[in-house]
PDB file of C-alpha atoms in Angstrom:
ATOM      1  CA  UNK A   1      -5.337   6.819 -23.420  1.00 84.00           C
ATOM      2  CA  UNK A   2      -5.507   3.119 -22.615  1.00 89.00           C
ATOM      3  CA  UNK A   3      -3.791   1.315 -19.753  1.00 84.00           C
ATOM      4  CA  UNK A   4      -3.885  -2.416 -19.078  1.00 86.00           C
ATOM      5  CA  UNK A   5      -2.770  -3.464 -15.592  1.00 80.00           C
ATOM      6  CA  UNK A   6      -3.422  -7.182 -15.924  1.00 89.00           C
ATOM      7  CA  UNK A   7      -6.173  -9.622 -15.068  1.00 94.00           C
ATOM      8  CA  UNK A   8      -7.205 -10.102 -11.451  1.00 95.00           C
ATOM      9  CA  UNK A   9      -9.867 -12.175  -9.735  1.00 96.00           C
ATOM     10  CA  UNK A  10     -10.300  -9.811  -6.765  1.00 96.00           C
ATOM     11  CA  UNK A  11      -9.621  -6.097  -6.325  1.00 95.00           C
ATOM     12  CA  UNK A  12      -9.571  -4.837  -2.727  1.00 94.00           C
ATOM     13  CA  UNK A  13     -10.081  -1.077  -2.472  1.00 93.00           C
ATOM     14  CA  UNK A  14      -8.350   0.336   0.587  1.00 89.00           C
ATOM     15  CA  UNK A  15      -5.244  -1.132   2.196  1.00 88.00           C
ATOM     16  CA  UNK A  16      -6.168  -0.436   5.784  1.00 83.00           C
ATOM     17  CA  UNK A  17      -6.557  -3.059   8.473  1.00 79.00           C
ATOM     18  CA  UNK A  18      -9.584  -4.799   6.954  1.00 82.00           C
ATOM     19  CA  UNK A  19      -8.359  -4.415   3.371  1.00 88.00           C
ATOM     20  CA  UNK A  20      -5.087  -6.169   4.134  1.00 87.00           C
ATOM     21  CA  UNK A  21      -6.956  -9.010   5.829  1.00 86.00           C
ATOM     22  CA  UNK A  22      -9.307  -9.335   2.855  1.00 90.00           C
ATOM     23  CA  UNK A  23      -6.408  -9.365   0.382  1.00 92.00           C
ATOM     24  CA  UNK A  24      -4.535 -11.955   2.443  1.00 89.00           C
ATOM     25  CA  UNK A  25      -7.604 -14.178   2.705  1.00 91.00           C
ATOM     26  CA  UNK A  26      -8.421 -14.076  -1.003  1.00 93.00           C
ATOM     27  CA  UNK A  27      -4.811 -14.667  -2.039  1.00 93.00           C
ATOM     28  CA  UNK A  28      -4.625 -17.687   0.294  1.00 91.00           C
ATOM     29  CA  UNK A  29      -7.774 -19.006  -1.375  1.00 94.00           C
ATOM     30  CA  UNK A  30      -5.898 -18.960  -4.669  1.00 95.00           C
ATOM     31  CA  UNK A  31      -7.370 -15.822  -6.209  1.00 96.00           C
ATOM     32  CA  UNK A  32      -5.121 -13.387  -8.051  1.00 96.00           C
ATOM     33  CA  UNK A  33      -5.578 -10.335  -5.819  1.00 95.00           C
ATOM     34  CA  UNK A  34      -4.930  -6.630  -6.332  1.00 94.00           C
ATOM     35  CA  UNK A  35      -4.790  -4.263  -3.325  1.00 93.00           C
ATOM     36  CA  UNK A  36      -5.284  -0.502  -3.820  1.00 92.00           C
ATOM     37  CA  UNK A  37      -4.031   2.205  -1.467  1.00 91.00           C
ATOM     38  CA  UNK A  38      -3.863   5.981  -1.736  1.00 88.00           C
ATOM     39  CA  UNK A  39      -0.583   6.095   0.174  1.00 87.00           C
ATOM     40  CA  UNK A  40       2.147   3.496   0.699  1.00 86.00           C
ATOM     41  CA  UNK A  41       2.735   4.943   4.181  1.00 84.00           C
ATOM     42  CA  UNK A  42      -0.866   4.215   5.181  1.00 79.00           C
ATOM     43  CA  UNK A  43      -0.914   0.508   4.328  1.00 84.00           C
ATOM     44  CA  UNK A  44      -2.189  -1.637   7.213  1.00 79.00           C
ATOM     45  CA  UNK A  45      -2.906   1.287   9.543  1.00 74.00           C
ATOM     46  CA  UNK A  46      -5.111   0.135  12.365  1.00 65.00           C
ATOM     47  CA  UNK A  47      -7.807   2.373  13.868  1.00 58.00           C
ATOM     48  CA  UNK A  48      -7.343   1.132  17.423  1.00 54.00           C
ATOM     49  CA  UNK A  49      -4.447   0.629  19.825  1.00 52.00           C
ATOM     50  CA  UNK A  50      -2.694  -2.295  18.135  1.00 52.00           C
ATOM     51  CA  UNK A  51      -0.033  -3.170  20.713  1.00 54.00           C
ATOM     52  CA  UNK A  52      -0.219  -6.651  22.194  1.00 54.00           C
ATOM     53  CA  UNK A  53      -0.301  -5.384  25.777  1.00 55.00           C
ATOM     54  CA  UNK A  54      -2.902  -2.660  25.216  1.00 56.00           C
ATOM     55  CA  UNK A  55      -6.656  -2.402  25.354  1.00 55.00           C
ATOM     56  CA  UNK A  56      -7.204  -4.286  22.112  1.00 53.00           C
ATOM     57  CA  UNK A  57      -5.088  -7.269  23.135  1.00 56.00           C
ATOM     58  CA  UNK A  58      -7.751  -9.965  23.015  1.00 59.00           C
ATOM     59  CA  UNK A  59      -9.197  -8.864  19.684  1.00 61.00           C
ATOM     60  CA  UNK A  60      -5.813  -8.425  18.004  1.00 60.00           C
ATOM     61  CA  UNK A  61      -4.375 -11.693  19.282  1.00 62.00           C
ATOM     62  CA  UNK A  62      -7.387 -13.595  17.924  1.00 63.00           C
ATOM     63  CA  UNK A  63      -6.948 -11.890  14.542  1.00 66.00           C
ATOM     64  CA  UNK A  64      -3.242 -12.723  14.424  1.00 63.00           C
ATOM     65  CA  UNK A  65      -4.041 -16.324  15.283  1.00 64.00           C
ATOM     66  CA  UNK A  66      -6.680 -16.408  12.536  1.00 66.00           C
ATOM     67  CA  UNK A  67      -4.110 -15.074  10.071  1.00 67.00           C
ATOM     68  CA  UNK A  68      -1.657 -17.812  11.123  1.00 63.00           C
ATOM     69  CA  UNK A  69       0.612 -15.620  13.186  1.00 57.00           C
ATOM     70  CA  UNK A  70       1.485 -13.109  10.456  1.00 55.00           C
ATOM     71  CA  UNK A  71       3.269 -10.799  12.929  1.00 52.00           C
ATOM     72  CA  UNK A  72       5.917 -13.268  14.036  1.00 54.00           C
ATOM     73  CA  UNK A  73       7.609 -16.433  13.105  1.00 54.00           C
ATOM     74  CA  UNK A  74       5.224 -18.395  10.882  1.00 52.00           C
ATOM     75  CA  UNK A  75       4.488 -17.318   7.309  1.00 47.00           C
TER      76      UNK A  75
END
């Protein structure tokens, strides 16, 4: 059996926190990007406490700023 899914420049394996960032970065650089995940429900799961007021506040806020405020108003 043969299956052709298309041509891609970058394939990111794993759609967790880091995988989503990698896919976003490569797509912004102009690469045709493919993101793989085992489960649609698990996409962008973060391993730490991701709320803005929690223990990971400083780290998360810097990441959001680096991603050009992807969680709010500016896309």
